mmCIF file of C-alpha atoms and ligand atoms in Angstrom:
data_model
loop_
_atom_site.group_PDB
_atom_site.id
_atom_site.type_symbol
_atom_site.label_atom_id
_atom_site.label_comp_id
_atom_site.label_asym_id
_atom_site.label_seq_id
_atom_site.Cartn_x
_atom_site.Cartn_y
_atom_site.Cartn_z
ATOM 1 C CA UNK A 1 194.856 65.051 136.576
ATOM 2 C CA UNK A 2 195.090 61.342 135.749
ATOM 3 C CA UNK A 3 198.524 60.152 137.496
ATOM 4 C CA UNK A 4 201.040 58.778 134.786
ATOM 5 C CA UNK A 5 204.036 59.452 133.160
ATOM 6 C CA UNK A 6 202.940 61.624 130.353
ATOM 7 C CA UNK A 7 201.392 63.746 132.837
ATOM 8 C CA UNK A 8 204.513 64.235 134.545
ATOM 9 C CA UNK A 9 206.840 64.950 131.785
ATOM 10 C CA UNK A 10 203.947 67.058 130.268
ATOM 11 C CA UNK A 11 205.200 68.237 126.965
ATOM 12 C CA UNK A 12 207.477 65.016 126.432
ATOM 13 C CA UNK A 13 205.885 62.047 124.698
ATOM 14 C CA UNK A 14 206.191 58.606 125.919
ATOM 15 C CA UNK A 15 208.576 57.728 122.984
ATOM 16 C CA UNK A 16 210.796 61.081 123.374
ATOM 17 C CA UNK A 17 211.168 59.722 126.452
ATOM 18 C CA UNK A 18 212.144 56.107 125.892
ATOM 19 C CA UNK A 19 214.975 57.655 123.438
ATOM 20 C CA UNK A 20 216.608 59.298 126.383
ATOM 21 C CA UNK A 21 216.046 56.199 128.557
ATOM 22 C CA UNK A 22 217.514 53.862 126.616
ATOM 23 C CA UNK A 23 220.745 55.859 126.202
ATOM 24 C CA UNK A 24 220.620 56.977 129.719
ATOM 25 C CA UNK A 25 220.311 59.977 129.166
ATOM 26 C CA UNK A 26 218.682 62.917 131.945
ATOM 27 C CA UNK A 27 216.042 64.707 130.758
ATOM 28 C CA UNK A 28 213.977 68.391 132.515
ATOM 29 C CA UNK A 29 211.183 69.395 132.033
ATOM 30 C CA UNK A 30 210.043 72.721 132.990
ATOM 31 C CA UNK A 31 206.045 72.545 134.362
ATOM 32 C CA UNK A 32 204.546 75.490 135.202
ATOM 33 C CA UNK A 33 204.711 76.112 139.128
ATOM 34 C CA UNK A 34 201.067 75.049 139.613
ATOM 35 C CA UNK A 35 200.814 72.559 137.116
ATOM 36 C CA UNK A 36 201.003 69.609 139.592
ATOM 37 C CA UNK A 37 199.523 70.951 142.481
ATOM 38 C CA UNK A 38 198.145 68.318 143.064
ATOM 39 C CA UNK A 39 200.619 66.433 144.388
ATOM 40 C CA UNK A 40 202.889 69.799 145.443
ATOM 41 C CA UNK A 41 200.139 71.403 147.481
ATOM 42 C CA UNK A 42 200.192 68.340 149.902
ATOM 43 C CA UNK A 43 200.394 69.181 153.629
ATOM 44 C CA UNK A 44 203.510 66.680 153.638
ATOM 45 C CA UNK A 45 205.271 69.317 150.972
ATOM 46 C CA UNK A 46 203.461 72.535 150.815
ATOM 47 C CA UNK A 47 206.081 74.329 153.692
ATOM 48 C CA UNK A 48 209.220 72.519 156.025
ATOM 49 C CA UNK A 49 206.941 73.471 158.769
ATOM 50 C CA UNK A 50 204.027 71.651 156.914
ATOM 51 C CA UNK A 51 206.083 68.801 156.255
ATOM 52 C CA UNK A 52 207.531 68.436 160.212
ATOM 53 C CA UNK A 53 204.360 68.923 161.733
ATOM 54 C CA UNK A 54 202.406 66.156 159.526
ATOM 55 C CA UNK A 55 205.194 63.910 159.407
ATOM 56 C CA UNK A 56 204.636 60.663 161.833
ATOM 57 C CA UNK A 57 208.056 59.652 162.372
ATOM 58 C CA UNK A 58 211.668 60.556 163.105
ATOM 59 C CA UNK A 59 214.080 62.325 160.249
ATOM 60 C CA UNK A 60 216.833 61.483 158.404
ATOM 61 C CA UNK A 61 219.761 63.889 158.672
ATOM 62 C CA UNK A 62 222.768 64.051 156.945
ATOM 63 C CA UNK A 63 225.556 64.244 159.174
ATOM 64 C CA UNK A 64 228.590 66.397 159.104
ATOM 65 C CA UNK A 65 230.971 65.117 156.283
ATOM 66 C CA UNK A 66 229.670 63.974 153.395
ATOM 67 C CA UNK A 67 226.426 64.753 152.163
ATOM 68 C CA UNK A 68 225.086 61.311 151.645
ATOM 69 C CA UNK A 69 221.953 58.835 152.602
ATOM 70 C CA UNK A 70 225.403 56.363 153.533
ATOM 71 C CA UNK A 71 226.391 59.756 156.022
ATOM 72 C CA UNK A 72 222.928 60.121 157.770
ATOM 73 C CA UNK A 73 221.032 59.699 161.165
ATOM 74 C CA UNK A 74 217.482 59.476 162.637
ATOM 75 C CA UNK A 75 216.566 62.323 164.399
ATOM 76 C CA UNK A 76 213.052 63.930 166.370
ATOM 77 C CA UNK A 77 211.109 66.238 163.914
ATOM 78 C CA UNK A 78 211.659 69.341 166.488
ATOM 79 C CA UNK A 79 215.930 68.179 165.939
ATOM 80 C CA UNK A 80 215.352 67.898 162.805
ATOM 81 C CA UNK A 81 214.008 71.571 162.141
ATOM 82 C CA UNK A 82 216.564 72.769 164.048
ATOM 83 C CA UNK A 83 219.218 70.707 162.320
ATOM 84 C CA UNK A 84 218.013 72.081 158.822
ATOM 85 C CA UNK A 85 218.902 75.971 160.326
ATOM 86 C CA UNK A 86 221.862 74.935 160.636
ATOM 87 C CA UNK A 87 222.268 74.031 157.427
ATOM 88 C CA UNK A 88 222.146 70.477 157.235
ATOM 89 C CA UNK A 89 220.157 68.192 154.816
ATOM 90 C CA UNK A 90 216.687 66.316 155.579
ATOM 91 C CA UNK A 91 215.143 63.491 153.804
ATOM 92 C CA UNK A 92 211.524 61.727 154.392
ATOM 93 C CA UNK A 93 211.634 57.626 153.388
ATOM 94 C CA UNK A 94 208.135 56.549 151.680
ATOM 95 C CA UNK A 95 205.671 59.587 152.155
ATOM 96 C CA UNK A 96 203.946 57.420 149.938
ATOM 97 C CA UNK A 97 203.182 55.240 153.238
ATOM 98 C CA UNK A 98 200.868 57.857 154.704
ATOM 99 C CA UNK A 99 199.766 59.945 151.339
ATOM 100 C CA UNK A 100 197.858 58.616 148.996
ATOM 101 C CA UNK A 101 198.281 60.874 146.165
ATOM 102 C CA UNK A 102 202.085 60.331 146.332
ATOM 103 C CA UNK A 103 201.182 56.554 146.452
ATOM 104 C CA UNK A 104 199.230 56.759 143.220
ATOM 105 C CA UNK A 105 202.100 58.975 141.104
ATOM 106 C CA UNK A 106 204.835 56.197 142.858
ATOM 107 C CA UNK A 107 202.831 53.257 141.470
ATOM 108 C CA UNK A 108 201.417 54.944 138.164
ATOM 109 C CA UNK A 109 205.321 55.500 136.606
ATOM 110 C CA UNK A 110 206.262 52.302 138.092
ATOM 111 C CA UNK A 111 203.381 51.049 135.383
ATOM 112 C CA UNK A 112 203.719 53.227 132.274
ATOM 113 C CA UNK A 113 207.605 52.713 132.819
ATOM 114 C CA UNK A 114 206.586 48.619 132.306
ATOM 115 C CA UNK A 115 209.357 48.223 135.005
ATOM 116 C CA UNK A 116 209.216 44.644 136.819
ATOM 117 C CA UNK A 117 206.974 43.514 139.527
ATOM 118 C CA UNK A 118 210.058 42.662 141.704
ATOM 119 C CA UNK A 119 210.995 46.820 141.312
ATOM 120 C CA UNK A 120 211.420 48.270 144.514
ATOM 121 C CA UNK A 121 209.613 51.670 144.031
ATOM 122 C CA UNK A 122 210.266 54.324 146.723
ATOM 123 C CA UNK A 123 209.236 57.815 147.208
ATOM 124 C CA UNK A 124 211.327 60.308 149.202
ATOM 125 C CA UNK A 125 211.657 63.693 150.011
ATOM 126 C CA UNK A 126 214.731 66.101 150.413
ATOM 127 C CA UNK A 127 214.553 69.403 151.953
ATOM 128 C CA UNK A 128 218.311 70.768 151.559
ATOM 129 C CA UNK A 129 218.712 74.761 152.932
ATOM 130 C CA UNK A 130 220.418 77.492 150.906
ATOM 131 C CA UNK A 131 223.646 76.530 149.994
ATOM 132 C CA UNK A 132 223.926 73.063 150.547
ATOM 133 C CA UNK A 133 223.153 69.780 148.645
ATOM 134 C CA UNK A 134 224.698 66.150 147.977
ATOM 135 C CA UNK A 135 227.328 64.837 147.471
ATOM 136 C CA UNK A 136 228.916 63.674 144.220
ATOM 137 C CA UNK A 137 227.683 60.067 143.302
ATOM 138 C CA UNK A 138 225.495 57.870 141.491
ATOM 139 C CA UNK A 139 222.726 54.911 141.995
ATOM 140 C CA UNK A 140 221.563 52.067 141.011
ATOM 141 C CA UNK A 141 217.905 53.182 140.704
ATOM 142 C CA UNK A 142 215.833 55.175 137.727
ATOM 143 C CA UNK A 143 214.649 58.483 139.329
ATOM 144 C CA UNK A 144 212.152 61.222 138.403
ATOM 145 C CA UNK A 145 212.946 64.563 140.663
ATOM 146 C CA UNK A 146 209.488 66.679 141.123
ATOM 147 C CA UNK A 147 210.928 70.031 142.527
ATOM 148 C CA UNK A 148 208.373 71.364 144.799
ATOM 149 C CA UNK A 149 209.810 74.644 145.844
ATOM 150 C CA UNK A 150 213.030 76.686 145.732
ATOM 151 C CA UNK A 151 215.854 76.348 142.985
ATOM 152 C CA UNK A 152 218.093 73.681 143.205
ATOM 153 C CA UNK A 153 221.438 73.378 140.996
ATOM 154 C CA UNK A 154 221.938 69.841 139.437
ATOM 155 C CA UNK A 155 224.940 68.326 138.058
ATOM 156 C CA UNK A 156 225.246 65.264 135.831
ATOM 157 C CA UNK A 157 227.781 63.095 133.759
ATOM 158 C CA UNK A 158 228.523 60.034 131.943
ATOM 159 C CA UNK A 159 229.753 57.680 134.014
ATOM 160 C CA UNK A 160 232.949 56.141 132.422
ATOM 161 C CA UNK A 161 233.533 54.010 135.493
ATOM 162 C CA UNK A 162 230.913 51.696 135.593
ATOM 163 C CA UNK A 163 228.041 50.612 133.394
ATOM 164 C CA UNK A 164 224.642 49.436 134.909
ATOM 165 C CA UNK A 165 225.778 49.459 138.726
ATOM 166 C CA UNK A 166 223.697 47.336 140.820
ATOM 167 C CA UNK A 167 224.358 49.505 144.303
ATOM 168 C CA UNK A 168 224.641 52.825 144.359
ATOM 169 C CA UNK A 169 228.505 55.073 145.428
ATOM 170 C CA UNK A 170 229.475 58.088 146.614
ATOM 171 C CA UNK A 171 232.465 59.744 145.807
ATOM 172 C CA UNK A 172 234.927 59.385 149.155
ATOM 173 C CA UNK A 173 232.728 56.600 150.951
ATOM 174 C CA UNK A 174 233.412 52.689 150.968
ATOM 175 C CA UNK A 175 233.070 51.209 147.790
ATOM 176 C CA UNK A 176 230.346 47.926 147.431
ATOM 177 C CA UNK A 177 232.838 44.567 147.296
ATOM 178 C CA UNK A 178 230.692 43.395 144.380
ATOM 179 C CA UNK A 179 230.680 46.752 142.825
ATOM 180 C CA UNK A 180 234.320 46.910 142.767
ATOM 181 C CA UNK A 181 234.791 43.384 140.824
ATOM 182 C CA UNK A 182 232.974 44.750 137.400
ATOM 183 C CA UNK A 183 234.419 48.597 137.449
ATOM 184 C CA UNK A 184 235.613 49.825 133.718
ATOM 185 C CA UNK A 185 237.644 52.754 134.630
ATOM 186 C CA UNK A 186 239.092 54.710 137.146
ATOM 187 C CA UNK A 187 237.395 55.896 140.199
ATOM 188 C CA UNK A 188 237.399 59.670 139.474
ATOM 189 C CA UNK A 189 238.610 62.413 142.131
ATOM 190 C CA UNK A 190 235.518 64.508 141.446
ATOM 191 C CA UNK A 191 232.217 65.319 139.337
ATOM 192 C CA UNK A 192 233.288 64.899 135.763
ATOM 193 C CA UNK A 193 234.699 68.192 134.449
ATOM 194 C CA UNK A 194 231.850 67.742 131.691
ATOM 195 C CA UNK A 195 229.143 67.341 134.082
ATOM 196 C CA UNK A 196 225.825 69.114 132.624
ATOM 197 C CA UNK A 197 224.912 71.335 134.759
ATOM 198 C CA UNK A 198 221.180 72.481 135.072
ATOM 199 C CA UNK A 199 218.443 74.440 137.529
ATOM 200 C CA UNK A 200 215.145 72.896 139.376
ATOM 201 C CA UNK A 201 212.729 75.524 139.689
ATOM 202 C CA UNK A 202 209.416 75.159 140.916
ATOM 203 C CA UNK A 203 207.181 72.677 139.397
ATOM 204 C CA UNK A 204 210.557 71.453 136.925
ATOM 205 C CA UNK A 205 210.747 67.310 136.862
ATOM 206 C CA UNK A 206 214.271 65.568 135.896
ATOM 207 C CA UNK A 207 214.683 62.005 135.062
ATOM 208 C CA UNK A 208 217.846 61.235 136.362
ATOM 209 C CA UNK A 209 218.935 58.020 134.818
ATOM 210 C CA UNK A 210 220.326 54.877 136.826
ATOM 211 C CA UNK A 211 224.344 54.875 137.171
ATOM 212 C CA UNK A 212 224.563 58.591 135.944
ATOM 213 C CA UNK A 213 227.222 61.049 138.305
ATOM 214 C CA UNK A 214 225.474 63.643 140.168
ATOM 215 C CA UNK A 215 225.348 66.628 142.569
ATOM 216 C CA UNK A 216 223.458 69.058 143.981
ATOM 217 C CA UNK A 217 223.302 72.259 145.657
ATOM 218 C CA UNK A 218 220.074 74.250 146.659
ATOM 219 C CA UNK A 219 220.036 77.951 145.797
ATOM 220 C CA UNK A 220 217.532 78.614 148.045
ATOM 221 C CA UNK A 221 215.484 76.556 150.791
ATOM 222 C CA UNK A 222 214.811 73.821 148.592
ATOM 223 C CA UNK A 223 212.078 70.764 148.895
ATOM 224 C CA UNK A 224 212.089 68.264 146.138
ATOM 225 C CA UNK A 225 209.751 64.708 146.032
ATOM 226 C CA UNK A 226 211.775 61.549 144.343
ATOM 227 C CA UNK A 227 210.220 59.069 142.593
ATOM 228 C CA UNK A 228 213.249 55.967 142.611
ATOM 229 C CA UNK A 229 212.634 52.564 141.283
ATOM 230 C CA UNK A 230 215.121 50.075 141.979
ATOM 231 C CA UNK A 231 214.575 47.370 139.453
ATOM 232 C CA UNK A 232 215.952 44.004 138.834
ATOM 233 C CA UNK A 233 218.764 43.024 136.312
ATOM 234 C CA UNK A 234 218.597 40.224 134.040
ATOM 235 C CA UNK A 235 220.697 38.621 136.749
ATOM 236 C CA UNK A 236 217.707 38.758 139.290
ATOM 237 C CA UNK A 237 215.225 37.145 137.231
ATOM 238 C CA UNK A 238 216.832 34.752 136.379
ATOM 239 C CA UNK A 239 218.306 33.477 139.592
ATOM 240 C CA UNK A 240 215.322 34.079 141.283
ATOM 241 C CA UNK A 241 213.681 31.338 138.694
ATOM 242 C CA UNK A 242 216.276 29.121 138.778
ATOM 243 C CA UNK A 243 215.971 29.570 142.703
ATOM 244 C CA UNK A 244 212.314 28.648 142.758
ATOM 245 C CA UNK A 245 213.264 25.712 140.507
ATOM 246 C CA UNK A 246 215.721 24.265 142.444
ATOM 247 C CA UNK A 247 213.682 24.792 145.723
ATOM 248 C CA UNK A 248 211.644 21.760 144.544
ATOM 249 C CA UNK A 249 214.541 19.559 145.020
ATOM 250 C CA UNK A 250 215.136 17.968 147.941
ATOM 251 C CA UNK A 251 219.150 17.578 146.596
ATOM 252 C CA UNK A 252 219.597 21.239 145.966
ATOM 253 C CA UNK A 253 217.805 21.980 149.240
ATOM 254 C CA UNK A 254 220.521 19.947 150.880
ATOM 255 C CA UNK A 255 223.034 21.900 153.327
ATOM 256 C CA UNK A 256 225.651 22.280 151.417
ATOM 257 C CA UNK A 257 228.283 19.572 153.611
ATOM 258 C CA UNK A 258 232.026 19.594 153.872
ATOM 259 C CA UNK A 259 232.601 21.695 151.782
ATOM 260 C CA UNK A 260 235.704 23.043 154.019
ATOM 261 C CA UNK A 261 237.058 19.727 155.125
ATOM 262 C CA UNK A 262 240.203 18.856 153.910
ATOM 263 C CA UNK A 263 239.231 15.069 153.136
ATOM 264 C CA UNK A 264 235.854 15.146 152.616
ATOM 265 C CA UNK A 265 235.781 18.405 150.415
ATOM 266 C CA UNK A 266 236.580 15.904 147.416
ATOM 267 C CA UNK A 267 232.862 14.016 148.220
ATOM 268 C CA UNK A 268 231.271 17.763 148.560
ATOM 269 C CA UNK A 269 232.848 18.448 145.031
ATOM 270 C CA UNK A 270 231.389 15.208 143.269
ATOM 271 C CA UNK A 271 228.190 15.473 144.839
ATOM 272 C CA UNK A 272 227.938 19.557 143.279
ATOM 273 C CA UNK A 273 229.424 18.320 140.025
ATOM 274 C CA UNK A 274 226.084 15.669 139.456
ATOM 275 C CA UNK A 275 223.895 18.614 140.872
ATOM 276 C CA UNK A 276 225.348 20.619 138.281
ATOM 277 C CA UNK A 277 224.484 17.946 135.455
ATOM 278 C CA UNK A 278 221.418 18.017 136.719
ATOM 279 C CA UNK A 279 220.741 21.751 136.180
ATOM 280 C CA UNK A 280 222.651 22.060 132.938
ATOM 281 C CA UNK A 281 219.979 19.528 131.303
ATOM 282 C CA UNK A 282 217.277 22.210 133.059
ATOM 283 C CA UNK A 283 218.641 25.181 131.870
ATOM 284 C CA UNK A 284 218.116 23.805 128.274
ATOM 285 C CA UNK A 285 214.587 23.259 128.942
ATOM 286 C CA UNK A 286 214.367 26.869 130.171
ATOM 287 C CA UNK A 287 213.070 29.620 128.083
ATOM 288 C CA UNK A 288 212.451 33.541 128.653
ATOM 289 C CA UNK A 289 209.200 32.655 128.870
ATOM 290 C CA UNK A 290 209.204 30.607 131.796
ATOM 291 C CA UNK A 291 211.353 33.024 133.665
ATOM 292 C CA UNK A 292 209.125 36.358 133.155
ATOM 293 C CA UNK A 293 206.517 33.804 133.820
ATOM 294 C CA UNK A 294 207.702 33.332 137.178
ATOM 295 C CA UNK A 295 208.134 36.975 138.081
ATOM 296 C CA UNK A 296 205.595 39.344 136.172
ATOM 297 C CA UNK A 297 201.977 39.816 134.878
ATOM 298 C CA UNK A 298 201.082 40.089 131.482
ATOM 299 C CA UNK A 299 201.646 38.338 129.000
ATOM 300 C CA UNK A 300 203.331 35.602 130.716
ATOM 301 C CA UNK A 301 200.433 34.138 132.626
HETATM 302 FE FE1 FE2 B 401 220.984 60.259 143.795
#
């Protein structure tokens, strides 16, 4: 099978697609249970015991408390299989480092999705035991969910509390600084009473869209393979070219003096306000152009 996001979503087009990505909305699609085996039939996901004995590297576990990546430790692989009989949650960072195939799938959405070259595109996967799941949040990356095997309850909402979130929350953890400044509503007590709620089986793939609530809870020994892409804002780009801009200047590049002194504050102030001319008359040079330019392929070479 030729890796790409048709593939994936299978009976979905492209466009069909795009429609439920634009207004962030999730979208499942049911595969048959062998329809990627490809990628499923993997040593690193066919079994748990598959996946411990070829993985190279220690675990993460989710401790006791919340069920969350911000709630989690590094364990031993012989821990870690012990750890998941007693019912707590596993997840592998970047099998895409020592599989190919998973490599190929990561890269291939990243480039039918037309995403950035400054996305950060990670693969990961869960294996959650009967009964158990995570907790209530959202993130700040796009996410395709392959289930590999068992049947694993999902539930997703709207999220009236923030729009395009730039880190990820959980529900009763610390709360970003930044994230904080640009909330739109309240911070609620639990999953949205009109979360959607929806089953993984075998072989099913869900586009989980950035900033949308969820939760889960496997119904059975459950492994699942994430596809997250963590790509930049408007914000990014265009710092980061205004960034490589002013990193030609020997002025900008200056340390940034007495700023804090009481007296000489006033000369740190004057000498930021001509800097500041400076860049204005810049800025109107600047065009979308010349920003993509700086970042991506096609067609801005
Ligand atoms: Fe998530």
């Amino acid at each position: 099978m030729n890796p790409s996001l048709d593939s994936l979503l299978r009976i979905v087009s492209r466009d069909e697609f795009l429609k439920a990505y634009k207004l962030d909305e999730p979208l499942l699609v049911h595969n048959p249970i062998n329809y990627l085996s490809e990628i499923t039939s993997l040593p690193l996901l066919s079994s748990l015991e598959s996946l411990i004995n070829s993985w190279p590297e220690s675990v993460n576990v989710y401790l006791p408390g919340i069920n969350d990546e911000v709630n989690s430790a590094q364990v031993d692989k012989q821990e870690a299989q012990k750890l998941f009989k007693d019912g707590f949650g596993l997840f592998f960072d970047d099998p895409n480092r020592f599989n190919e195939v998973i490599d190929t799938w990561l890269k291939a959405i990243h480039r039918d999705l037309g995403l950035s070259q400054l996305t950060y595109s990670r693969s990961l996967i869960y294996a959650i035991s009967k009964g158990h799941g995570t907790a209530t949040h959202f993130d700040q990356n796009i996410n395709f969910v392959l289930q590999v095997s068992g049947v694993k309850k999902w539930w997703l909402a709207k999220n009236n509390m923030v729009t395009n979130p730039m880190t990820r929350f959980t529900l009763g953890s610390a709360i970003d600084p930044e994230l904080e400044t640009y909330l739109e509503g309240e911070i609620p007590k639990d999953m949205p009473s009109d979360a959607l709620e929806i089953e993984l089986k075998p072989g099913s793939v869900l586009f989980v869209p950035r900033g949308i609530w969820h939760k889960t809870e496997a119904q059975s020994d459950a492994i699942s393979l994430n596809f997250t892409y963590s790509a930049p804002t408007w914000i990014d780009l265009l710092t980061s070219c205004i960034r490589a801009n002013l990193s030609q200047s020997p002025s900008w590049r200056a340390t940034a003096d007495f700023v804090n002194d009481p007296i000489l504050c006033l000369e740190a102030e004057h000498n930021l306000n001509d800097l500041m001319d400076e860049l204005k008359k810049e800025l109107n040079q600047i065009k979308a152009h010349d920003i993509l330019g700086a970042t991506e392929f096609k067609p801005y070479e």
